C-alpha cells in the first residue's frame, strides 16, 4: 500500500489556504506539523460538548473526560510499545519531559564528579536542563563530537564513556541536520558503563517506528505538536523502576495521596508526576494523532518522505552556491542548507512572500551551528502530506530568490 496523497491532503485543512495570495507550501514540519481533521474534530467536540475537569468529579462529563484522557495513555503505550501504561507520563512537550528527568532523576541521583554526555547536535532543550542539574550537583556536561557530515563519532563516544558517566542524552533524529543517530548501539554502550540513556524523540516520533522495550532506553521524550497533534502536550516514557524511585517534579493537585500541613504522601505512577489540571483537550485529541499515524503506517510514511528528501536533495544541488548542512548516510526528511551570498533569514522571508514556509536560524542548536561553521541555516522539512510538486515550487522559489538577491 502507498499513501493516497490526495486523501491525506484533504485531512489537513490548512493546506487549502493561501498565504500572501499564494497556495501554502508548508515545509516547516520539523518545527510543528499541521493538524489533521480527527485531531481538530476531537478538540472541537471537547470544547463544545465535553469540557470538564478530569480525575476529580463523579459527574458524567468528568468521568467521560477521564476515560478519554486515559485512553490516550493506552494508545501512547501501544504506540511506543512501553511495558506498562503507568510508564507514560503526560507533560507539556519534549522540553518539559527532559526537564522532568533532569530535575527529578538528575538532582536526586547525581553526585559531584559525575558526568552527563550530550552530543554536539542537541537541541537546547537537551543541553540546558542537564547543565542546570550539573551545576547544582557539581557534575560536568561533556560533548559527544560529530564529524563534518553531522554523524556521531562512535569511537569518540566510546572513549568518553566511563564509570563517571551517569546519564547520556541524545536526539534520535537531529532537528537541524536530519541525522538519524545509531541510538540502539549507543544505548547499549551507555548501559555497559552503568549509565542511563535519555532519548529525545521530538523529531523521530512521527517518522520512525519506536519500540522502547527493544531500544531498552531509560527515558524517551516527545511532543504532540510534531505528530499532527495539539500544542502544549507531550509524553515522557520512563522505565517503571526508575520512575518509582524518583521524587515528584512539581507539587499540587492530582500528584498526592494524603496531605497534611506537615507532610504529603504521593500518588502512584503516572499521577505522581502530573501535578495540576492538565491540557485535557490536548491529551484527548492526541489519541487521534496516534491513530492517524497508525492508519497511514510507518513504512508508507518513510518511503514517501524518503522520496521527497531524495528528490529535493538532487534538485537543490543543481542550484549554484547551495551547500547542504548535514550529509549523514542515514537521514530523515530534513534539508538544511546555505546559499552563497544570501543570509538564511532573507531566503526565508523571500520564500514566504511566495507562500513557501521554511525555517531559518540556528534552530535552537547553537553548539551545532558553531561546529558546522555557519551562523544559521535555511531548513526545509517534509511531512507525509507534502508532494513532489511542493518540492518543485520550493526549488523554483529558491531560484527566483537567488536571482533577486
Ligand atoms: N524543535 C524545531 O524547529 P518542544 O518545543 O518542547 O516541543 O520541543 C523541543 C525540541 C527538542 N528536541 C528536538 C530535537 C527538537 O527538534 C525540538 C523542537 C523545533 O526544530 C522548535 S525549536
Tab-separated table of C-alpha atoms and ligand atoms in Angstrom:
chain	number	residue	atom	x	y	z
A	1	UNK	CA	0.000	0.000	0.000
A	2	UNK	CA	1.192	3.538	-0.640
A	3	UNK	CA	-0.029	6.918	0.527
A	4	UNK	CA	-3.209	8.244	-1.075
A	5	UNK	CA	-1.792	11.735	-1.110
A	6	UNK	CA	-4.991	13.456	-2.219
A	7	UNK	CA	-6.914	11.918	0.645
A	8	UNK	CA	-4.151	12.712	3.117
A	9	UNK	CA	-4.032	16.348	1.989
A	10	UNK	CA	-7.798	16.628	2.446
A	11	UNK	CA	-7.287	15.615	6.058
A	12	UNK	CA	-5.188	18.755	6.657
A	13	UNK	CA	-7.497	21.716	6.019
A	14	UNK	CA	-4.732	24.304	6.452
A	15	UNK	CA	-3.145	23.086	3.208
A	16	UNK	CA	-6.052	24.628	1.319
A	17	UNK	CA	-5.345	28.169	2.487
A	18	UNK	CA	-3.478	30.940	0.754
A	19	UNK	CA	-0.506	32.820	2.195
A	20	UNK	CA	0.255	36.182	0.555
A	21	UNK	CA	-2.306	35.160	-2.092
A	22	UNK	CA	-0.324	32.036	-2.975
A	23	UNK	CA	-1.200	28.417	-2.147
A	24	UNK	CA	0.539	27.438	1.064
A	25	UNK	CA	3.610	25.228	0.604
A	26	UNK	CA	4.284	24.116	4.165
A	27	UNK	CA	7.859	22.899	4.623
A	28	UNK	CA	8.336	23.688	8.309
A	29	UNK	CA	7.242	20.327	9.656
A	30	UNK	CA	10.236	19.856	11.944
A	31	UNK	CA	9.119	22.963	13.847
A	32	UNK	CA	5.495	21.843	14.051
A	33	UNK	CA	3.267	19.789	11.783
A	34	UNK	CA	-0.137	20.872	10.555
A	35	UNK	CA	-3.120	19.305	12.314
A	36	UNK	CA	-5.292	16.556	10.879
A	37	UNK	CA	-9.100	16.654	10.930
A	38	UNK	CA	-9.605	13.888	13.503
A	39	UNK	CA	-7.473	15.907	15.950
A	40	UNK	CA	-9.234	19.178	15.127
A	41	UNK	CA	-12.645	17.491	15.463
A	42	UNK	CA	-11.719	15.990	18.820
A	43	UNK	CA	-10.661	19.423	20.118
A	44	UNK	CA	-13.894	20.956	18.810
A	45	UNK	CA	-16.033	18.234	20.345
A	46	UNK	CA	-14.315	18.601	23.694
A	47	UNK	CA	-14.741	22.354	23.893
A	48	UNK	CA	-18.293	22.449	22.539
A	49	UNK	CA	-19.798	19.380	24.276
A	50	UNK	CA	-17.500	17.691	26.724
A	51	UNK	CA	-15.415	20.234	28.660
A	52	UNK	CA	-14.949	19.361	32.340
A	53	UNK	CA	-12.096	18.658	34.707
A	54	UNK	CA	-10.804	15.100	34.953
A	55	UNK	CA	-9.651	12.690	37.685
A	56	UNK	CA	-11.816	14.615	40.162
A	57	UNK	CA	-15.544	14.691	39.517
A	58	UNK	CA	-18.149	11.974	39.913
A	59	UNK	CA	-20.381	13.606	37.335
A	60	UNK	CA	-20.856	12.302	33.817
A	61	UNK	CA	-18.686	14.810	31.953
A	62	UNK	CA	-15.766	14.429	34.340
A	63	UNK	CA	-15.893	10.645	34.155
A	64	UNK	CA	-16.202	10.705	30.377
A	65	UNK	CA	-13.273	13.134	30.098
A	66	UNK	CA	-11.153	10.981	32.436
A	67	UNK	CA	-11.881	7.886	30.393
A	68	UNK	CA	-10.975	9.570	27.096
A	69	UNK	CA	-7.835	11.182	28.502
A	70	UNK	CA	-6.687	7.857	29.912
A	71	UNK	CA	-7.424	6.146	26.595
A	72	UNK	CA	-4.687	8.309	25.092
A	73	UNK	CA	-2.283	6.844	27.643
A	74	UNK	CA	-3.150	3.338	26.459
A	75	UNK	CA	-2.691	4.356	22.830
A	76	UNK	CA	0.636	6.043	23.610
A	77	UNK	CA	1.821	2.925	25.466
A	78	UNK	CA	0.981	0.793	22.486
A	79	UNK	CA	2.476	3.285	20.006
A	80	UNK	CA	5.946	3.088	21.569
A	81	UNK	CA	5.483	-0.421	22.982
A	82	UNK	CA	6.031	0.520	26.625
A	83	UNK	CA	5.541	-2.360	29.033
A	84	UNK	CA	3.115	-0.537	31.350
A	85	UNK	CA	0.607	2.278	30.869
A	86	UNK	CA	1.900	3.957	34.051
A	87	UNK	CA	5.282	4.398	32.357
A	88	UNK	CA	3.630	7.039	30.151
A	89	UNK	CA	3.822	10.440	31.862
A	90	UNK	CA	1.938	13.305	30.265
A	91	UNK	CA	3.794	16.610	30.067
A	92	UNK	CA	3.648	19.847	28.085
A	93	UNK	CA	6.099	18.521	25.491
A	94	UNK	CA	9.644	17.333	24.877
A	95	UNK	CA	11.146	20.275	26.741
A	96	UNK	CA	9.174	19.610	29.901
A	97	UNK	CA	9.774	15.865	29.626
A	98	UNK	CA	13.552	16.346	29.594
A	99	UNK	CA	13.371	18.940	32.373
A	100	UNK	CA	11.397	16.457	34.452
A	101	UNK	CA	14.187	13.882	34.190
A	102	UNK	CA	16.896	16.499	34.765
A	103	UNK	CA	15.191	17.955	37.814
A	104	UNK	CA	13.877	14.795	39.368
A	105	UNK	CA	16.257	11.988	38.395
A	106	UNK	CA	19.468	14.004	37.941
A	107	UNK	CA	19.092	16.188	41.038
A	108	UNK	CA	18.335	13.125	43.147
A	109	UNK	CA	20.985	10.733	41.871
A	110	UNK	CA	23.921	12.775	40.519
A	111	UNK	CA	26.986	13.281	42.690
A	112	UNK	CA	29.985	15.561	42.483
A	113	UNK	CA	32.349	14.497	39.719
A	114	UNK	CA	29.684	12.614	37.749
A	115	UNK	CA	29.357	13.179	34.021
A	116	UNK	CA	26.455	13.674	31.634
A	117	UNK	CA	27.127	13.174	27.923
A	118	UNK	CA	25.206	15.043	25.233
A	119	UNK	CA	26.077	15.293	21.542
A	120	UNK	CA	27.052	18.408	19.598
A	121	UNK	CA	23.823	18.245	17.610
A	122	UNK	CA	21.439	18.513	20.574
A	123	UNK	CA	18.552	20.934	20.720
A	124	UNK	CA	18.981	23.429	23.590
A	125	UNK	CA	16.187	21.517	25.371
A	126	UNK	CA	18.549	18.578	25.640
A	127	UNK	CA	21.546	20.614	26.822
A	128	UNK	CA	20.386	23.368	29.159
A	129	UNK	CA	18.371	21.222	31.648
A	130	UNK	CA	21.440	18.965	32.089
A	131	UNK	CA	23.691	21.981	32.638
A	132	UNK	CA	21.281	23.298	35.262
A	133	UNK	CA	21.279	19.967	37.117
A	134	UNK	CA	25.042	19.509	36.722
A	135	UNK	CA	25.779	22.967	38.134
A	136	UNK	CA	23.750	22.235	41.234
A	137	UNK	CA	25.343	18.838	41.811
A	138	UNK	CA	28.975	19.567	40.874
A	139	UNK	CA	28.719	17.297	37.846
A	140	UNK	CA	30.004	18.011	34.307
A	141	UNK	CA	28.279	18.010	30.928
A	142	UNK	CA	30.579	16.631	28.225
A	143	UNK	CA	30.188	16.697	24.467
A	144	UNK	CA	29.979	13.689	22.148
A	145	UNK	CA	31.553	15.066	18.967
A	146	UNK	CA	30.298	14.671	15.397
A	147	UNK	CA	32.003	14.551	12.001
A	148	UNK	CA	31.644	17.088	9.168
A	149	UNK	CA	28.678	15.183	7.732
A	150	UNK	CA	26.841	15.546	11.032
A	151	UNK	CA	27.226	11.982	12.314
A	152	UNK	CA	28.113	10.990	15.865
A	153	UNK	CA	31.707	9.784	16.201
A	154	UNK	CA	31.061	6.452	17.859
A	155	UNK	CA	34.734	5.828	18.669
A	156	UNK	CA	34.911	9.187	20.463
A	157	UNK	CA	31.688	8.383	22.299
A	158	UNK	CA	33.225	5.107	23.421
A	159	UNK	CA	36.271	6.962	24.773
A	160	UNK	CA	34.083	9.397	26.727
A	161	UNK	CA	32.131	6.632	28.454
A	162	UNK	CA	33.464	5.692	31.888
A	163	UNK	CA	32.300	4.817	35.378
A	164	UNK	CA	31.824	8.582	35.877
A	165	UNK	CA	29.148	8.651	33.148
A	166	UNK	CA	25.737	8.616	34.791
A	167	UNK	CA	23.473	9.967	32.034
A	168	UNK	CA	23.701	10.005	28.242
A	169	UNK	CA	21.135	12.147	26.419
A	170	UNK	CA	20.900	12.418	22.643
A	171	UNK	CA	18.344	13.018	19.986
A	172	UNK	CA	17.135	10.125	17.872
A	173	UNK	CA	16.881	12.432	14.842
A	174	UNK	CA	18.558	15.841	14.637
A	175	UNK	CA	16.162	18.719	14.003
A	176	UNK	CA	18.836	20.786	12.240
A	177	UNK	CA	20.558	18.118	10.153
A	178	UNK	CA	18.111	15.250	9.837
A	179	UNK	CA	20.780	12.776	11.006
A	180	UNK	CA	19.317	9.532	12.327
A	181	UNK	CA	21.544	8.546	15.221
A	182	UNK	CA	22.504	4.917	15.985
A	183	UNK	CA	20.739	5.056	19.341
A	184	UNK	CA	20.359	1.295	19.582
A	185	UNK	CA	24.105	0.851	19.731
A	186	UNK	CA	24.607	3.996	21.834
A	187	UNK	CA	22.102	2.857	24.473
A	188	UNK	CA	23.751	-0.497	24.964
A	189	UNK	CA	27.189	1.172	25.189
A	190	UNK	CA	25.857	3.529	27.900
A	191	UNK	CA	24.391	0.614	29.829
A	192	UNK	CA	27.744	-1.183	29.711
A	193	UNK	CA	29.188	1.532	31.979
A	194	UNK	CA	26.060	1.708	34.144
A	195	UNK	CA	24.707	4.981	32.729
A	196	UNK	CA	21.072	5.634	31.895
A	197	UNK	CA	20.081	6.799	28.402
A	198	UNK	CA	17.564	9.548	27.624
A	199	UNK	CA	16.244	9.685	24.048
A	200	UNK	CA	14.966	12.978	22.662
A	201	UNK	CA	12.434	11.639	20.175
A	202	UNK	CA	10.917	15.031	19.273
A	203	UNK	CA	11.854	14.605	15.627
A	204	UNK	CA	11.512	10.851	15.306
A	205	UNK	CA	8.107	10.161	16.819
A	206	UNK	CA	6.236	10.825	13.546
A	207	UNK	CA	8.929	9.460	11.237
A	208	UNK	CA	10.348	6.247	12.734
A	209	UNK	CA	8.724	3.290	14.444
A	210	UNK	CA	9.845	3.414	18.071
A	211	UNK	CA	9.876	0.427	20.385
A	212	UNK	CA	11.137	1.453	23.817
A	213	UNK	CA	11.468	-2.134	25.016
A	214	UNK	CA	13.553	-3.157	22.009
A	215	UNK	CA	15.666	0.001	22.346
A	216	UNK	CA	15.934	-0.535	26.108
A	217	UNK	CA	16.139	3.261	26.601
A	218	UNK	CA	15.543	4.507	30.132
A	219	UNK	CA	13.598	7.632	29.206
A	220	UNK	CA	12.143	8.905	25.937
A	221	UNK	CA	10.587	12.316	25.318
A	222	UNK	CA	8.366	13.652	22.557
A	223	UNK	CA	5.859	16.408	21.702
A	224	UNK	CA	2.342	16.031	20.361
A	225	UNK	CA	2.562	19.050	18.042
A	226	UNK	CA	5.258	17.437	15.888
A	227	UNK	CA	2.987	14.487	15.111
A	228	UNK	CA	-0.205	16.242	13.911
A	229	UNK	CA	-1.444	16.663	17.489
A	230	UNK	CA	-2.192	19.717	19.626
A	231	UNK	CA	0.489	22.031	21.004
A	232	UNK	CA	1.196	22.145	24.734
A	233	UNK	CA	1.107	18.391	25.198
A	234	UNK	CA	3.742	15.680	25.223
A	235	UNK	CA	4.962	12.450	26.689
A	236	UNK	CA	7.770	11.242	28.874
A	237	UNK	CA	8.281	7.499	28.815
A	238	UNK	CA	10.327	6.179	31.718
A	239	UNK	CA	11.138	2.709	32.980
A	240	UNK	CA	8.918	1.833	35.914
A	241	UNK	CA	11.777	1.062	38.313
A	242	UNK	CA	13.392	4.461	37.649
A	243	UNK	CA	10.151	6.454	37.837
A	244	UNK	CA	9.285	4.726	41.112
A	245	UNK	CA	12.480	5.803	42.809
A	246	UNK	CA	12.348	9.392	41.540
A	247	UNK	CA	10.870	12.204	43.647
A	248	UNK	CA	7.977	14.227	42.203
A	249	UNK	CA	8.904	17.084	39.892
A	250	UNK	CA	6.102	19.502	40.789
A	251	UNK	CA	3.713	19.555	43.718
A	252	UNK	CA	-0.033	20.188	43.555
A	253	UNK	CA	-3.352	18.537	42.849
A	254	UNK	CA	-3.537	15.002	41.425
A	255	UNK	CA	0.018	14.017	42.394
A	256	UNK	CA	-0.824	13.490	46.069
A	257	UNK	CA	-2.101	10.635	48.175
A	258	UNK	CA	-2.594	12.200	51.625
A	259	UNK	CA	-1.724	15.793	52.513
A	260	UNK	CA	-1.353	17.245	55.975
A	261	UNK	CA	0.223	20.594	56.700
A	262	UNK	CA	3.306	18.758	57.962
A	263	UNK	CA	3.722	16.140	55.284
A	264	UNK	CA	2.459	14.674	51.998
A	265	UNK	CA	2.451	11.174	50.615
A	266	UNK	CA	2.390	10.864	46.871
A	267	UNK	CA	0.102	9.288	44.326
A	268	UNK	CA	1.135	6.229	42.324
A	269	UNK	CA	2.583	6.387	38.825
A	270	UNK	CA	1.887	8.042	36.488
A	271	UNK	CA	-0.004	10.667	38.525
A	272	UNK	CA	2.943	11.305	40.850
A	273	UNK	CA	4.459	13.316	38.000
A	274	UNK	CA	1.276	15.000	36.772
A	275	UNK	CA	0.510	17.860	39.147
A	276	UNK	CA	-2.380	20.208	38.392
A	277	UNK	CA	-5.112	20.265	35.770
A	278	UNK	CA	-3.508	19.190	32.505
A	279	UNK	CA	-4.201	20.200	28.901
A	280	UNK	CA	-7.224	17.894	28.863
A	281	UNK	CA	-8.432	18.622	25.332
A	282	UNK	CA	-4.882	18.246	24.024
A	283	UNK	CA	-4.473	14.902	25.730
A	284	UNK	CA	-7.770	13.586	24.421
A	285	UNK	CA	-7.072	14.800	20.873
A	286	UNK	CA	-3.570	13.313	20.796
A	287	UNK	CA	-5.098	9.844	20.616
A	288	UNK	CA	-6.431	10.711	17.179
A	289	UNK	CA	-2.943	11.700	16.016
A	290	UNK	CA	-1.554	8.318	17.108
A	291	UNK	CA	-4.451	6.593	15.341
A	292	UNK	CA	-3.869	8.682	12.225
A	293	UNK	CA	-0.191	7.726	12.014
A	294	UNK	CA	-1.008	4.078	12.706
A	295	UNK	CA	-3.550	4.079	9.888
A	296	UNK	CA	-1.020	5.547	7.443
A	297	UNK	CA	1.643	3.065	8.538
A	298	UNK	CA	5.294	3.883	9.189
A	299	UNK	CA	6.515	2.046	6.094
A	300	UNK	CA	4.348	4.232	3.886
A	301	UNK	CA	5.305	7.404	5.729
A	302	UNK	CA	9.000	6.585	5.490
A	303	UNK	CA	9.008	5.719	1.810
A	304	UNK	CA	7.004	8.841	0.915
A	305	UNK	CA	9.269	11.130	2.938
A	306	UNK	CA	12.407	9.470	1.572
A	307	UNK	CA	11.181	10.089	-1.963
A	308	UNK	CA	10.669	13.791	-1.140
A	309	UNK	CA	14.053	14.149	0.545
A	310	UNK	CA	15.938	12.391	-2.272
A	311	UNK	CA	14.237	14.495	-4.922
A	312	UNK	CA	14.723	17.772	-3.043
A	313	UNK	CA	18.388	16.941	-2.375
A	314	UNK	CA	19.061	16.235	-6.063
A	315	UNK	CA	17.255	19.359	-7.230
A	316	UNK	CA	18.680	21.770	-4.675
A	317	UNK	CA	22.239	20.744	-5.525
A	318	UNK	CA	21.617	21.902	-9.102
A	319	UNK	CA	21.454	25.476	-7.794
A	320	UNK	CA	24.853	27.172	-7.794
A	321	UNK	CA	26.160	28.194	-4.386
A	322	UNK	CA	23.897	25.899	-2.369
A	323	UNK	CA	25.554	23.845	0.350
A	324	UNK	CA	23.707	21.175	2.277
A	325	UNK	CA	24.456	21.213	6.002
A	326	UNK	CA	24.177	17.663	7.278
A	327	UNK	CA	25.016	14.850	4.900
A	328	UNK	CA	24.700	11.835	7.138
A	329	UNK	CA	24.274	8.475	5.447
A	330	UNK	CA	21.094	7.892	7.444
A	331	UNK	CA	18.872	10.946	7.238
A	332	UNK	CA	15.245	11.814	7.904
A	333	UNK	CA	13.240	14.317	5.878
A	334	UNK	CA	15.143	17.463	6.897
A	335	UNK	CA	17.078	19.533	4.364
A	336	UNK	CA	19.263	22.223	5.924
A	337	UNK	CA	21.269	24.411	3.600
A	338	UNK	CA	23.034	27.684	2.993
A	339	UNK	CA	23.254	29.688	-0.211
A	340	UNK	CA	26.283	31.762	-1.128
A	341	UNK	CA	25.583	35.486	-0.928
A	342	UNK	CA	22.248	35.046	0.819
A	343	UNK	CA	21.538	35.195	4.522
A	344	UNK	CA	19.209	32.323	5.529
A	345	UNK	CA	16.842	34.859	7.065
A	346	UNK	CA	16.471	36.664	3.724
A	347	UNK	CA	15.879	33.337	1.993
A	348	UNK	CA	13.113	32.537	4.467
A	349	UNK	CA	11.482	35.946	4.101
A	350	UNK	CA	11.562	35.939	0.309
A	351	UNK	CA	10.248	32.367	0.111
A	352	UNK	CA	7.468	33.362	2.489
A	353	UNK	CA	6.345	36.046	0.027
A	354	UNK	CA	5.789	33.167	-2.400
A	355	UNK	CA	3.686	31.216	0.100
A	356	UNK	CA	6.536	28.844	0.993
A	357	UNK	CA	7.097	28.255	4.727
A	358	UNK	CA	10.557	27.097	5.785
A	359	UNK	CA	12.508	27.756	8.987
A	360	UNK	CA	15.688	29.756	9.182
A	361	UNK	CA	18.091	30.447	12.043
A	362	UNK	CA	20.056	28.329	14.473
A	363	UNK	CA	17.090	26.023	15.148
A	364	UNK	CA	17.876	26.096	18.887
A	365	UNK	CA	21.137	24.254	18.207
A	366	UNK	CA	23.833	26.908	18.662
A	367	UNK	CA	26.693	24.484	19.514
A	368	UNK	CA	25.902	22.619	16.290
A	369	UNK	CA	25.940	25.805	14.183
A	370	UNK	CA	29.360	26.597	15.635
A	371	UNK	CA	30.618	23.093	14.807
A	372	UNK	CA	29.346	23.323	11.222
A	373	UNK	CA	30.876	26.821	10.872
A	374	UNK	CA	27.615	28.521	9.965
A	375	UNK	CA	25.726	31.213	11.871
A	376	UNK	CA	22.405	29.805	10.694
A	377	UNK	CA	20.823	27.624	8.018
A	378	UNK	CA	17.657	27.566	5.966
A	379	UNK	CA	15.710	24.387	6.640
A	380	UNK	CA	13.004	22.692	4.621
A	381	UNK	CA	11.415	19.746	6.401
A	382	UNK	CA	8.895	17.405	4.815
A	383	UNK	CA	5.885	15.522	6.065
A	384	UNK	CA	3.582	12.927	4.667
A	385	UNK	CA	1.232	15.490	3.061
A	386	UNK	CA	3.995	17.161	1.021
A	387	UNK	CA	4.264	16.371	-2.673
A	388	UNK	CA	6.896	16.391	-5.404
A	389	UNK	CA	5.081	19.443	-6.719
A	390	UNK	CA	5.710	21.185	-3.373
A	391	UNK	CA	9.402	20.434	-3.850
A	392	UNK	CA	9.306	21.843	-7.402
A	393	UNK	CA	7.660	25.055	-6.206
A	394	UNK	CA	10.203	25.341	-3.395
A	395	UNK	CA	13.133	24.869	-5.807
A	396	UNK	CA	11.654	27.364	-8.281
A	397	UNK	CA	11.134	29.767	-5.399
A	398	UNK	CA	14.746	29.387	-4.342
A	399	UNK	CA	15.952	30.070	-7.887
A	400	UNK	CA	13.809	33.208	-8.076
A	401	UNK	CA	15.096	34.324	-4.682
A	402	UNK	CA	18.684	33.761	-5.765
A	403	UNK	CA	18.190	35.936	-8.880
A	404	UNK	CA	16.555	38.600	-6.762
A	405	UNK	CA	19.384	38.686	-4.261
B	1	LIG	N1	12.367	21.750	17.599
B	1	LIG	C1	12.455	22.978	15.501
B	1	LIG	O1	12.064	23.862	14.740
B	1	LIG	P1	9.238	21.329	22.227
B	1	LIG	O2	9.454	22.787	21.929
B	1	LIG	O3	9.331	21.033	23.693
B	1	LIG	O4	8.007	20.762	21.594
B	1	LIG	O5	10.438	20.549	21.505
B	1	LIG	C2	11.772	20.910	21.743
B	1	LIG	C3	12.681	20.106	20.868
B	1	LIG	C4	13.518	19.172	21.459
B	1	LIG	N2	14.303	18.375	20.723
B	1	LIG	C5	14.328	18.439	19.380
B	1	LIG	C6	15.193	17.509	18.606
B	1	LIG	C7	13.508	19.381	18.719
B	1	LIG	O6	13.528	19.426	17.401
B	1	LIG	C8	12.688	20.242	19.488
B	1	LIG	C9	11.876	21.316	18.817
B	1	LIG	C10	11.695	22.747	16.784
B	1	LIG	O7	13.422	22.293	15.241
B	1	LIG	C11	11.426	24.032	17.503
B	1	LIG	S1	12.895	24.796	18.099
